[in-house]
CSV table of C-alpha atoms and ligand atoms in Angstrom, one decimal:
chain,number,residue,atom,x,y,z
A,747,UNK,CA,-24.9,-5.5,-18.3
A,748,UNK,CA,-25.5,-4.0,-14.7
A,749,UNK,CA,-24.4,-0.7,-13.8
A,750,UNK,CA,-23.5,0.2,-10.5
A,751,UNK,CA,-22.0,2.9,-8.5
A,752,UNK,CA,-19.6,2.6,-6.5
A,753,UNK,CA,-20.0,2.4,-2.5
A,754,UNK,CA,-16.9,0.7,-1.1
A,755,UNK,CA,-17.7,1.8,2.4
A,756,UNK,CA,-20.1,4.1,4.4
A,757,UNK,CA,-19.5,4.9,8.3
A,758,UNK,CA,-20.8,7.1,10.3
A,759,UNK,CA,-17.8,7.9,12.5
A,760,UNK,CA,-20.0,10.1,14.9
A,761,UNK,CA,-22.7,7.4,15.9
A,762,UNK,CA,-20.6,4.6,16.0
A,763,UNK,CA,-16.7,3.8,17.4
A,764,UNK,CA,-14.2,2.8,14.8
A,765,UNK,CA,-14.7,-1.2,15.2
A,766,UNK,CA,-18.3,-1.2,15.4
A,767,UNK,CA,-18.7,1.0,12.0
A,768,UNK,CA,-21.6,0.9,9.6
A,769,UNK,CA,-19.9,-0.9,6.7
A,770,UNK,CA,-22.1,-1.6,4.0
A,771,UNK,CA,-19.8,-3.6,2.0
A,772,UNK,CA,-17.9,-5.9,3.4
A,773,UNK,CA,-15.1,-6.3,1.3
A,774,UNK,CA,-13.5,-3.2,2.2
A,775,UNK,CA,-10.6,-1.5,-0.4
A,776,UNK,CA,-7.9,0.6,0.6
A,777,UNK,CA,-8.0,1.0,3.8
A,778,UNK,CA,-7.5,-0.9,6.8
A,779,UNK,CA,-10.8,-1.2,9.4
A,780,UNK,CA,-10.2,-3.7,11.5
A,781,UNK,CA,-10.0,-7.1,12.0
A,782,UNK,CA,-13.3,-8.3,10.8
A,783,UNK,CA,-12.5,-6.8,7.6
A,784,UNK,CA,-9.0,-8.4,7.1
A,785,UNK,CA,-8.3,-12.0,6.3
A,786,UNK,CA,-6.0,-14.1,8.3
A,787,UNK,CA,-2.1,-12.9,7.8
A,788,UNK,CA,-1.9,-14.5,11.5
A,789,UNK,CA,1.6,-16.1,10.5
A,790,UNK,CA,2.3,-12.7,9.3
A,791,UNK,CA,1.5,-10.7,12.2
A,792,UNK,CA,3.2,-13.4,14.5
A,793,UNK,CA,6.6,-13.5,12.8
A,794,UNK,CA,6.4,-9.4,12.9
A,795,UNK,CA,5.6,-9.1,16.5
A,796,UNK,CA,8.2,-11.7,16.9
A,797,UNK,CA,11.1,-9.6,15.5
A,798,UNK,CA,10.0,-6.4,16.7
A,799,UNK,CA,9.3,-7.5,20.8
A,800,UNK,CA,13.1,-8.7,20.1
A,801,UNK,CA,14.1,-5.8,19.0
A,802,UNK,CA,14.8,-6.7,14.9
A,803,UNK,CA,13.7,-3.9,12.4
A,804,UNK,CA,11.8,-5.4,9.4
A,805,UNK,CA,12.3,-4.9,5.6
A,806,UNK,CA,8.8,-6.3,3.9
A,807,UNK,CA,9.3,-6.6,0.1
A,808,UNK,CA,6.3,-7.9,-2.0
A,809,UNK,CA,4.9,-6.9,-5.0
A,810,UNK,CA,2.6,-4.4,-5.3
A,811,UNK,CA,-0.8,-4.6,-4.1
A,812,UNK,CA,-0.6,-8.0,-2.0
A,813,UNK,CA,-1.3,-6.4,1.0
A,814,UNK,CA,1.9,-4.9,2.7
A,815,UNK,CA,0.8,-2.0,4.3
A,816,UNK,CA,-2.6,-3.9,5.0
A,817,UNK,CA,-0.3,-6.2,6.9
A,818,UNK,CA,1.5,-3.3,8.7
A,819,UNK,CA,-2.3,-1.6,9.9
A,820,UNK,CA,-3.1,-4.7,11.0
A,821,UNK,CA,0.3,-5.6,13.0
A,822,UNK,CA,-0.3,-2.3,14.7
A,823,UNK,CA,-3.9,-2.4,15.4
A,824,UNK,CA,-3.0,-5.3,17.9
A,825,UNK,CA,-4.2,-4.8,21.3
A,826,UNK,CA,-0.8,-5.6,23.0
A,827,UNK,CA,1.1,-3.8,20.2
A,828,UNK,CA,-0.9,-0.5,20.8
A,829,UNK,CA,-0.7,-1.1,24.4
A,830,UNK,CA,2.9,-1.2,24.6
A,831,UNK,CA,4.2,1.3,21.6
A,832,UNK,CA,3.4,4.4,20.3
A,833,UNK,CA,3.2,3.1,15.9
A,834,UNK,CA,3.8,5.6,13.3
A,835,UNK,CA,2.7,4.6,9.7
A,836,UNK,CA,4.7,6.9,7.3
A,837,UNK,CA,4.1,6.5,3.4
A,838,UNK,CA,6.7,8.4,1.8
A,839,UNK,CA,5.5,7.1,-1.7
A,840,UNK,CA,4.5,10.9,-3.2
A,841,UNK,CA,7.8,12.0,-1.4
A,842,UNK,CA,11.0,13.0,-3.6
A,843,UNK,CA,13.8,14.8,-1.9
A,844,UNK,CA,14.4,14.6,2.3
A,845,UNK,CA,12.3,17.7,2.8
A,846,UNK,CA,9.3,16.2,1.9
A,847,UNK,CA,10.5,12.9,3.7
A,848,UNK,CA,10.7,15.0,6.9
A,849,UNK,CA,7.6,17.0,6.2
A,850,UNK,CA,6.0,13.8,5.7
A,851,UNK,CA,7.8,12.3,9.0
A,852,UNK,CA,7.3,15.5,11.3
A,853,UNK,CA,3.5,15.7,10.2
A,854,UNK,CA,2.5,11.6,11.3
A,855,UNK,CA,4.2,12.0,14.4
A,856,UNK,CA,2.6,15.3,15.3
A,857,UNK,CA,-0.4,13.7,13.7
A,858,UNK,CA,-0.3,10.6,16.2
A,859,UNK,CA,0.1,13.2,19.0
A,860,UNK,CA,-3.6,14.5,18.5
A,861,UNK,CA,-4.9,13.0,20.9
A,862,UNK,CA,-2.4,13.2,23.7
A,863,UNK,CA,-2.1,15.6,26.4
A,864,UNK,CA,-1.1,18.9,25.7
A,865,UNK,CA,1.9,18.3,27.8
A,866,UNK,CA,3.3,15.8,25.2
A,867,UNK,CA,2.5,18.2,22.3
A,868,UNK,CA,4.3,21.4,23.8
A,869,UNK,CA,7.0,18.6,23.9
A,870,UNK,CA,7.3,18.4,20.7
A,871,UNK,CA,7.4,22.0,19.9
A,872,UNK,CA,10.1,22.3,22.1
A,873,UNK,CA,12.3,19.7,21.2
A,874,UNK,CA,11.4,19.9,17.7
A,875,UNK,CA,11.6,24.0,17.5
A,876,UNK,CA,12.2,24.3,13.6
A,877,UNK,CA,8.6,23.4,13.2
A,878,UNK,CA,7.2,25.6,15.8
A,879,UNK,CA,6.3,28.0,13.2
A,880,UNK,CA,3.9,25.7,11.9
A,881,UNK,CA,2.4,25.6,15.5
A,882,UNK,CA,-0.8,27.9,16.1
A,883,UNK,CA,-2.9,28.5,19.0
A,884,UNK,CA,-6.4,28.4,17.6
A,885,UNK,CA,-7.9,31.9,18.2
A,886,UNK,CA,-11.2,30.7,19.5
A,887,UNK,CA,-11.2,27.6,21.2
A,888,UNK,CA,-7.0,28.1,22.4
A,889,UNK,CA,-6.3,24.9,21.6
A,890,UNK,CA,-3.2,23.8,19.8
A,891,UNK,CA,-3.5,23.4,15.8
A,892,UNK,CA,-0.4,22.4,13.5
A,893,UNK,CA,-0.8,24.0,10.3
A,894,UNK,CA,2.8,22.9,8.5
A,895,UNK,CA,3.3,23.3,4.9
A,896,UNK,CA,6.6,22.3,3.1
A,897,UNK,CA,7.4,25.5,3.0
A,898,UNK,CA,8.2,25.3,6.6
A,899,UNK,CA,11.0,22.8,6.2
A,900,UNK,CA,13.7,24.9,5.8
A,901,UNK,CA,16.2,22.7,7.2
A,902,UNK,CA,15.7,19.8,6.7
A,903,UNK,CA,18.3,17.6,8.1
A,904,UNK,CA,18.1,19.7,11.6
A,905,UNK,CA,14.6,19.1,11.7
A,906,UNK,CA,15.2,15.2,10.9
A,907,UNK,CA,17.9,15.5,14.2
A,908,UNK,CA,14.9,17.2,16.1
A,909,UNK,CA,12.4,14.6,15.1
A,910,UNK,CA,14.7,12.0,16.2
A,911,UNK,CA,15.2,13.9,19.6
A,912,UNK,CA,12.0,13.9,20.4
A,913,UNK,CA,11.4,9.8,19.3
A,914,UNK,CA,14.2,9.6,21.9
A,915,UNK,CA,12.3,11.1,24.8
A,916,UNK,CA,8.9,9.1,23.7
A,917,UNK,CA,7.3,7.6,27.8
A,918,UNK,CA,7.1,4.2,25.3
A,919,UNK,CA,9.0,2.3,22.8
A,920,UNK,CA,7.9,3.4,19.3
A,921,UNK,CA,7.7,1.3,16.1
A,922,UNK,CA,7.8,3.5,13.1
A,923,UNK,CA,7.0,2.0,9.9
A,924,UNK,CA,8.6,4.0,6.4
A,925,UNK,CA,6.2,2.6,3.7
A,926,UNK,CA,7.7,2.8,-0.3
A,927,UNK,CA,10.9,2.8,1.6
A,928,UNK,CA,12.5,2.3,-2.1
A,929,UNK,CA,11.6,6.1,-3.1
A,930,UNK,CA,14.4,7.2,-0.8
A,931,UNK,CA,16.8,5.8,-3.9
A,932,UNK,CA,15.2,8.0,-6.3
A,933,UNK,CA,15.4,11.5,-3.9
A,934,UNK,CA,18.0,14.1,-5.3
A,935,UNK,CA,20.3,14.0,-2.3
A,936,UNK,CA,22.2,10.9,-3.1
A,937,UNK,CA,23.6,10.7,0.8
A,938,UNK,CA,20.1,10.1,2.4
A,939,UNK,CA,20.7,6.4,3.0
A,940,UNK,CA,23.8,6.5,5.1
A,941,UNK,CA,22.3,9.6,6.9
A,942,UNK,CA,19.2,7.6,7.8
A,943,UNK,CA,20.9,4.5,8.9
A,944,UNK,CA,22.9,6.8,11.3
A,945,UNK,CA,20.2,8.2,12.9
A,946,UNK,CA,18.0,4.5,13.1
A,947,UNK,CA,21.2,3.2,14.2
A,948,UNK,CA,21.5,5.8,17.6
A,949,UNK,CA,17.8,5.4,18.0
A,950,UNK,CA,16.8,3.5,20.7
A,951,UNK,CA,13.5,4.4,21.4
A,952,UNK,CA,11.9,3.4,18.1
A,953,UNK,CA,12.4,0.4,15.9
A,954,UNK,CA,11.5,0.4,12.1
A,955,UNK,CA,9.5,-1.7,9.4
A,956,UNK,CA,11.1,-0.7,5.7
A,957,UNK,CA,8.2,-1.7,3.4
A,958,UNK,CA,8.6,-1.6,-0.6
A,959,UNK,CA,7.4,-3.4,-3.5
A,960,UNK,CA,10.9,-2.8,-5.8
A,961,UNK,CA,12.4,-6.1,-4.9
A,962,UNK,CA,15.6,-5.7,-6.6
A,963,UNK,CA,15.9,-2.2,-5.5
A,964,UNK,CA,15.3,-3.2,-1.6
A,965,UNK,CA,17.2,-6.3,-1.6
A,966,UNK,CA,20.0,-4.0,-2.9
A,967,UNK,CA,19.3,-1.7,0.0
A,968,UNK,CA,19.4,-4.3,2.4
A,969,UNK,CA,21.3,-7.5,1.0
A,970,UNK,CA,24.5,-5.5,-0.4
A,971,UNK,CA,27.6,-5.0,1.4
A,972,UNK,CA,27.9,-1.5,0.2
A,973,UNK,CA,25.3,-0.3,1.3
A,974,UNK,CA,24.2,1.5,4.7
A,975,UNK,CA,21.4,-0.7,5.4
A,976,UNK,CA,23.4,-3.7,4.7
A,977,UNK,CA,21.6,-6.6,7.2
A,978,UNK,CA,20.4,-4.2,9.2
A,979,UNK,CA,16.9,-5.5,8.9
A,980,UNK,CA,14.9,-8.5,9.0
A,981,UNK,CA,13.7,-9.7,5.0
A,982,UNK,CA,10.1,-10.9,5.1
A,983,UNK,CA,8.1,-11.7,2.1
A,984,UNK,CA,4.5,-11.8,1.3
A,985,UNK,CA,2.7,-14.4,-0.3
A,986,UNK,CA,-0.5,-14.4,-1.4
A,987,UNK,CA,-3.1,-15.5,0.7
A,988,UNK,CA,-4.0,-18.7,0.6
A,989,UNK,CA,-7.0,-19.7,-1.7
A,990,UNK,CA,-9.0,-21.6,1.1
A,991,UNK,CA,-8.5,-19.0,4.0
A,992,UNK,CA,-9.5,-16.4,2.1
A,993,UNK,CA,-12.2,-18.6,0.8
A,994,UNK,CA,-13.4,-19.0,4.6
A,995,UNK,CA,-13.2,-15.6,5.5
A,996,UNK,CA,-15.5,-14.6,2.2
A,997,UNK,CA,-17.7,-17.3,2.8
A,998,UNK,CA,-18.4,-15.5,6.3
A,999,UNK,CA,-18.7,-12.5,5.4
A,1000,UNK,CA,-21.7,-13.2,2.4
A,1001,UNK,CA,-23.0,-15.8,5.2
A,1002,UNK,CA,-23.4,-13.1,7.9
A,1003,UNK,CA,-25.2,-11.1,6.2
A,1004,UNK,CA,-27.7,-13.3,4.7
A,1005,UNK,CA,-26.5,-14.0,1.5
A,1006,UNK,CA,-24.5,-17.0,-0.1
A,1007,UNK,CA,-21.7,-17.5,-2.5
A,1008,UNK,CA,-20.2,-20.4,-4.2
A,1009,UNK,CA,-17.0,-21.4,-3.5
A,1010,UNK,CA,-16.3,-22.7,-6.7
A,1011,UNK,CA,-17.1,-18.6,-7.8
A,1012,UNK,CA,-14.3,-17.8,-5.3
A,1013,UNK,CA,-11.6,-19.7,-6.3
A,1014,UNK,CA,-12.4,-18.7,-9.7
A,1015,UNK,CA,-11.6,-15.1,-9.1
A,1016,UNK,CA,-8.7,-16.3,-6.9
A,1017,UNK,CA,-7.1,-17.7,-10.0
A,1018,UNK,CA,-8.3,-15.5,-12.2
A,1019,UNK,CA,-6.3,-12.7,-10.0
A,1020,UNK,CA,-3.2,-15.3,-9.3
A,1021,UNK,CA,-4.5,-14.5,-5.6
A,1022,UNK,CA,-3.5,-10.8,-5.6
A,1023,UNK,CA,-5.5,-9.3,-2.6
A,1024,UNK,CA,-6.5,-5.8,-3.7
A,1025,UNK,CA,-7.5,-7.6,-7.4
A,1026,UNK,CA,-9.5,-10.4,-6.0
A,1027,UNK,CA,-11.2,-8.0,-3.0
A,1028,UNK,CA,-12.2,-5.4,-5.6
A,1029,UNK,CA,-14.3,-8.4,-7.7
A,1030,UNK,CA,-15.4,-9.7,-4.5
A,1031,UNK,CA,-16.8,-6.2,-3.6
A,1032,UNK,CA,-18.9,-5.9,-6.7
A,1033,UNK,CA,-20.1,-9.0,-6.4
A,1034,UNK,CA,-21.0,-8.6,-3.0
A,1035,UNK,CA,-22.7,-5.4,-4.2
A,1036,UNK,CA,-24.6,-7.6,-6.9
A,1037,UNK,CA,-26.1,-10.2,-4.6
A,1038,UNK,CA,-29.3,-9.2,-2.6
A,1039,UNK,CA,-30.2,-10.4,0.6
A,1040,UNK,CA,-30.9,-14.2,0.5
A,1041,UNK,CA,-29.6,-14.8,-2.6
A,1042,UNK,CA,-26.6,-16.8,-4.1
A,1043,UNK,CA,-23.8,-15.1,-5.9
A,1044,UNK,CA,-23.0,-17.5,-9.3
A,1045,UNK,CA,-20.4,-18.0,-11.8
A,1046,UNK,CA,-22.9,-16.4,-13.9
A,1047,UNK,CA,-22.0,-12.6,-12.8
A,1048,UNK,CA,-18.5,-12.9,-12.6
A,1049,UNK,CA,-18.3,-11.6,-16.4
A,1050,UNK,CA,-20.5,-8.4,-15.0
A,1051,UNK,CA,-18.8,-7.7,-11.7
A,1052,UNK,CA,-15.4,-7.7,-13.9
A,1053,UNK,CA,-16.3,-5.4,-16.5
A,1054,UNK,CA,-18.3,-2.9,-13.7
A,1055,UNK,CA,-14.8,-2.7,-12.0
A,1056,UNK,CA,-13.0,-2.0,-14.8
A,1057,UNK,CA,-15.4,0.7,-15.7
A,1058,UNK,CA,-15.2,2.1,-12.4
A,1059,UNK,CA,-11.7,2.2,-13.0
A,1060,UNK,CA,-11.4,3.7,-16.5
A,1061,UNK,CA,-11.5,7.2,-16.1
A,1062,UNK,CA,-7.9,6.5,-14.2
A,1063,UNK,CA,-7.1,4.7,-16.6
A,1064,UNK,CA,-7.3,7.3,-19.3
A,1065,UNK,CA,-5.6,9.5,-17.1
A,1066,UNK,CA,-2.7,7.3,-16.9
A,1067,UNK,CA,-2.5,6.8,-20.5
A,1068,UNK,CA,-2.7,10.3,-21.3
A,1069,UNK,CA,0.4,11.2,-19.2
A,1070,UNK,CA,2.3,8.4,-20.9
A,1071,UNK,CA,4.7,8.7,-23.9
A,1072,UNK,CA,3.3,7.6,-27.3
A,1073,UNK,CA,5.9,4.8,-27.6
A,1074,UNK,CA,5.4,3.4,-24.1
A,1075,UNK,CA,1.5,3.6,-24.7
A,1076,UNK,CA,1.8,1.3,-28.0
A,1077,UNK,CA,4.3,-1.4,-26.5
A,1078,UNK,CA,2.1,-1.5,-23.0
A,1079,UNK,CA,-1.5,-2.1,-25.8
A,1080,UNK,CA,0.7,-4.7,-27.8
A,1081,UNK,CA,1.6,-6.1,-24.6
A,1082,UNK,CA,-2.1,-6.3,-22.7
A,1083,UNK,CA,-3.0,-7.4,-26.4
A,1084,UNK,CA,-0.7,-10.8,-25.8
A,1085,UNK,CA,-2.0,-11.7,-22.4
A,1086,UNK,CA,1.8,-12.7,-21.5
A,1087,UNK,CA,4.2,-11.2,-24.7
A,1088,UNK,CA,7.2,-13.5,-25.3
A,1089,UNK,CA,10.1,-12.8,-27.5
A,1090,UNK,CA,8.9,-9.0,-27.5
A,1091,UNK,CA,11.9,-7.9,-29.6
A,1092,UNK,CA,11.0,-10.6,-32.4
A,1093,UNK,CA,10.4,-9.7,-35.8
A,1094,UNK,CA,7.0,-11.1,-35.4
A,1095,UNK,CA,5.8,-8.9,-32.8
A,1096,UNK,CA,7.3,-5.8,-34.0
A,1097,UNK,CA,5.1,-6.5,-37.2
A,1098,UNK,CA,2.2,-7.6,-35.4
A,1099,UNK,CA,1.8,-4.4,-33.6
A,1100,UNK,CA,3.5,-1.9,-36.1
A,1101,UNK,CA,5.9,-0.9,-33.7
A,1102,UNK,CA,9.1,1.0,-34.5
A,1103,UNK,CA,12.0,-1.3,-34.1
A,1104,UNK,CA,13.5,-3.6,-31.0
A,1105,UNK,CA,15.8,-1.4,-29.7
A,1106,UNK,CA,12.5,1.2,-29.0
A,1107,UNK,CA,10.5,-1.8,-27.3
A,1108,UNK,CA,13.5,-2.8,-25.1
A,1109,UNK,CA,13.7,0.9,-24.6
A,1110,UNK,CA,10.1,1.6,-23.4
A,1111,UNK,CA,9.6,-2.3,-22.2
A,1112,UNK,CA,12.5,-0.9,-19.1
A,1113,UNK,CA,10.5,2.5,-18.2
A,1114,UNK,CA,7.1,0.3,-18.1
A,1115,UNK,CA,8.5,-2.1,-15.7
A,1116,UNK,CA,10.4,0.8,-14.0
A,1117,UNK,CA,7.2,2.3,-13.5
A,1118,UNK,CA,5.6,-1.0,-12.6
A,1119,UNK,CA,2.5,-0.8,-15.6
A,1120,UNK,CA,4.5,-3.9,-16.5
A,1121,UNK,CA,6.0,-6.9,-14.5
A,1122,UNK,CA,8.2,-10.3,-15.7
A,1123,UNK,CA,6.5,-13.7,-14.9
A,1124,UNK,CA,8.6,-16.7,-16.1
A,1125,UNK,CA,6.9,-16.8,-19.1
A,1126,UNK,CA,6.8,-13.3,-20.2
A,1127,UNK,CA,5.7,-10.0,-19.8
A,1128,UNK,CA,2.2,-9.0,-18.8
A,1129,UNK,CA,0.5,-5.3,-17.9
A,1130,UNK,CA,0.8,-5.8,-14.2
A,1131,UNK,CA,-3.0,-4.3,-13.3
A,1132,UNK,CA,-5.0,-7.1,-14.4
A,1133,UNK,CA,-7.9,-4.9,-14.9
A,1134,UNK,CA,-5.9,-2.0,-16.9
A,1135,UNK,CA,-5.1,-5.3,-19.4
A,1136,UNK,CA,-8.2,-5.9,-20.4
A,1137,UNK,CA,-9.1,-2.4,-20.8
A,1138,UNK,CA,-6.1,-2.0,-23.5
A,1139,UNK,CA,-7.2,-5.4,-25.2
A,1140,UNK,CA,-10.7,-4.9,-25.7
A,1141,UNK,CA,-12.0,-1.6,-24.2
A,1142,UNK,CA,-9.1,1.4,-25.7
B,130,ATP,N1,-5.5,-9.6,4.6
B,130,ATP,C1,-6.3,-8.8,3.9
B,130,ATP,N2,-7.7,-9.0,4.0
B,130,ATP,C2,-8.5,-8.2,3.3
B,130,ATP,N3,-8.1,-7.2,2.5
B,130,ATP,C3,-6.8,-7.0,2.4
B,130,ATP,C4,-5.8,-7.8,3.1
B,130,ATP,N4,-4.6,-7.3,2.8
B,130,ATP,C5,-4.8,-6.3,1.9
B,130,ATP,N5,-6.1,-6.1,1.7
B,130,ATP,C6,-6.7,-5.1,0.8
B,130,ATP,O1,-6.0,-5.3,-0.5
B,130,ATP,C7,-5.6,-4.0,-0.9
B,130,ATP,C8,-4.1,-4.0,-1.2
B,130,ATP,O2,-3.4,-4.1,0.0
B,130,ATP,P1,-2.2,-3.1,0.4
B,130,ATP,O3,-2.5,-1.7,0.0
B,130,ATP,O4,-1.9,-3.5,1.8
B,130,ATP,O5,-1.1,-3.7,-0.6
B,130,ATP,P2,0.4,-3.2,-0.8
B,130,ATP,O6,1.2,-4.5,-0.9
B,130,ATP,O7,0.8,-2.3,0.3
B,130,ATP,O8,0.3,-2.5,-2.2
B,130,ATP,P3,1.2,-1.4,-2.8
B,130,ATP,O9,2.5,-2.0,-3.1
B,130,ATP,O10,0.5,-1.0,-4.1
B,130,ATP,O11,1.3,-0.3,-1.8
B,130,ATP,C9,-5.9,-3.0,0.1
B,130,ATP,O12,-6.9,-2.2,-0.5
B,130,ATP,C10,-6.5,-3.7,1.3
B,130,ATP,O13,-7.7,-3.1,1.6
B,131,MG,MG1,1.3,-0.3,0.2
């Protein structure tokens, strides 16, 4: 067995610009560098540059973990997209009611405004005045800080009014992308849809990218007549990408660095992951990490570089499991157990795994998939984190 720690990325952002990092591993995980880094998505970025330059917003719904907000980065690290927008990336996953959403809102776009003049910043104090408490003069250098806490949000829908004011006045266009756009559902204020689509609808300066991984809970957003986003967006999908691009692009990247890989061991993972990018780039990471200059990665490690990363992840694991309720814990083992469970409220499988009775498995099956730790295929359920199944089958 070969023990490694793990290194996805080392720069040294003081000696070197952002494209030209030191990356010591090329397969970089969660988080976008640049180009170099990311494979293809060229249709992607095309058909999103084509909707937004005519002035279409964008719901992306995929699963989780194929590579949406990857896709969004990369969309907005264009040079002609930079050039002629300001981009705002706003994840509002950890959010729950609209005062963290605007928290969360107010602090990217004060964020993006770091590096503009100081012109633009008083700006944004003025027009966006509930915050300005938040705003500090920094007693020894006098520059501007921003030192908001969610405290500061005391009202919240007048700072959301204010935020928008400002997006109004913006010198450019501005394409602000709302990432876990889904959580807004789950927020206590049950109104927050219709007042958002109100306030995107009277923008004009700024057009948006909804991203979420709920499918049925986005397609109800934006596919139902009821509902204030009805066909107000663009749908796009994401698929996975392709096994021989991706292929290519890890070819290159073992190649340019002196070291070689099969493709046969690439496709293997590919399928192995059903082409899930952050599943497949996390093996190809390790086994990047396993290979030494001049040599050839084999099928023979794959069996390693799978159980490293699942170490790597386990203490995570454990966490999770130790936040979840006994009942949902034993159905999601059972489940990882199967590989893919079928008939899951059977007698058979109720005996098999001592649990209580099927109306308990239906019961905690729905919160698991809720809380995607599981996901439906056509021929069953599975755990949805490839690498969190084999942990409950053979490691817990
Ligand atoms: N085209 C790509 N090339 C290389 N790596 C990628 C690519 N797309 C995504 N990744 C990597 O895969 C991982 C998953 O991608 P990302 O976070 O974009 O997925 P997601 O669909 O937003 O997932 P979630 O629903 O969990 O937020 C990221 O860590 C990212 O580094
Ligand atoms: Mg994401």
């Amino acid at each position: 067995m070969i023990y490694y720690k793990y290194n996805y990325y080392i720069c040294n952002k003081n000696e070197k610009s952002m494209n030209e990092q030191v990356v010591n591993n090329p397969f970089v995980v969660g988080k976008y560098l640049s180009d170099k880094y990311f494979c293809d998505r060229s249709e992607e970025t095309e058909f999103l540059r084509k909707q937004i330059l005519n002035g279409r917003d964008v719901a992306l719904i995929s699963p989780r973990r194929i590579g949406k907000s990857g896709l969004i980065q990369h969309f907005f690290n264009q040079p002609d997209i930079q050039e002629k927008y300001y981009v705002f990336f706003v994840d509002i996953y950890a959010t729950t009611s609209l005062a963290e959403f605007v928290y969360t809102f107010g602090k990217e776009i004060y964020g993006q405004l770091k590096p503009q003049a100081a012109v633009w910043k008083e700006r944004f104090f003025q027009m966006v005045s509930s915050l300005r408490m938040g705003f500090k003069l920094d007693p020894i250098t006098g520059n501007p800080s921003f030192d908001l806490g969610l405290g500061d949000i005391q009202t919240p829908q007048t700072t959301l009014d204010e935020i928008f004011a400002y997006i109004e006045e913006a010198d450019k266009p501005c394409i602000i992308a709302i990432d876990e756009f889904q959580q807004i559902g789950e927020y206590a204020e049950k109104n927050l849809e219709a007042l958002l689509r109100t306030k995107i609808q009277k923008c004009h300066r700024a057009q948006f990218i909804f991203a979420g991984s709920k499918r049925h809970v986005m397609s109800n957003m934006f596919n139902s007549p009821s509902k204030p986003f009805y066909q107000s967006a663009i749908s796009m999908g994401l698929e996975p990408i392709p096994i021989n691009i991706y292929s290519e692009f890890a070819i290159a990247l073992f190649e340019e660095r002196g070291r070689h890989i099969e493709t046969e061991v690439i496709e293997q993972i590919w399928q192995q992951f059903k082409g899930y990018t952050w599943f497949v780039q996390m093996m190809m990471n390790e086994l990047y990490a396993l290979t030494s200059e001049g040599e050839t990665c084999k099928f023979s490690i794959i069996e390693d570089a799978r159980h490293n990363v699942i170490l790597s992840q386990e203490q995570s694991y454990k966490d999770l499991l130790s936040n979840l309720p006994p009942r949902q814990k034993i159905v999601l083992q059972a489940i990882a157990k199967e590989g893919i469970a079928q008939n899951i409220t059977s007698a058979r499988f109720i005996k098999k795994y001592n649990l209580n009775s099927a109306s308990s498995v239906q019961a905690a099956v729905k919160l698991l998939l809720k809380n995607d730790l599981l996901t439906q295929t056509d021929n069953g359920y599975r755990v949805y984190d490839f690498f969190l199944s084999e942990w409950l089958a053979t490691v817990y």
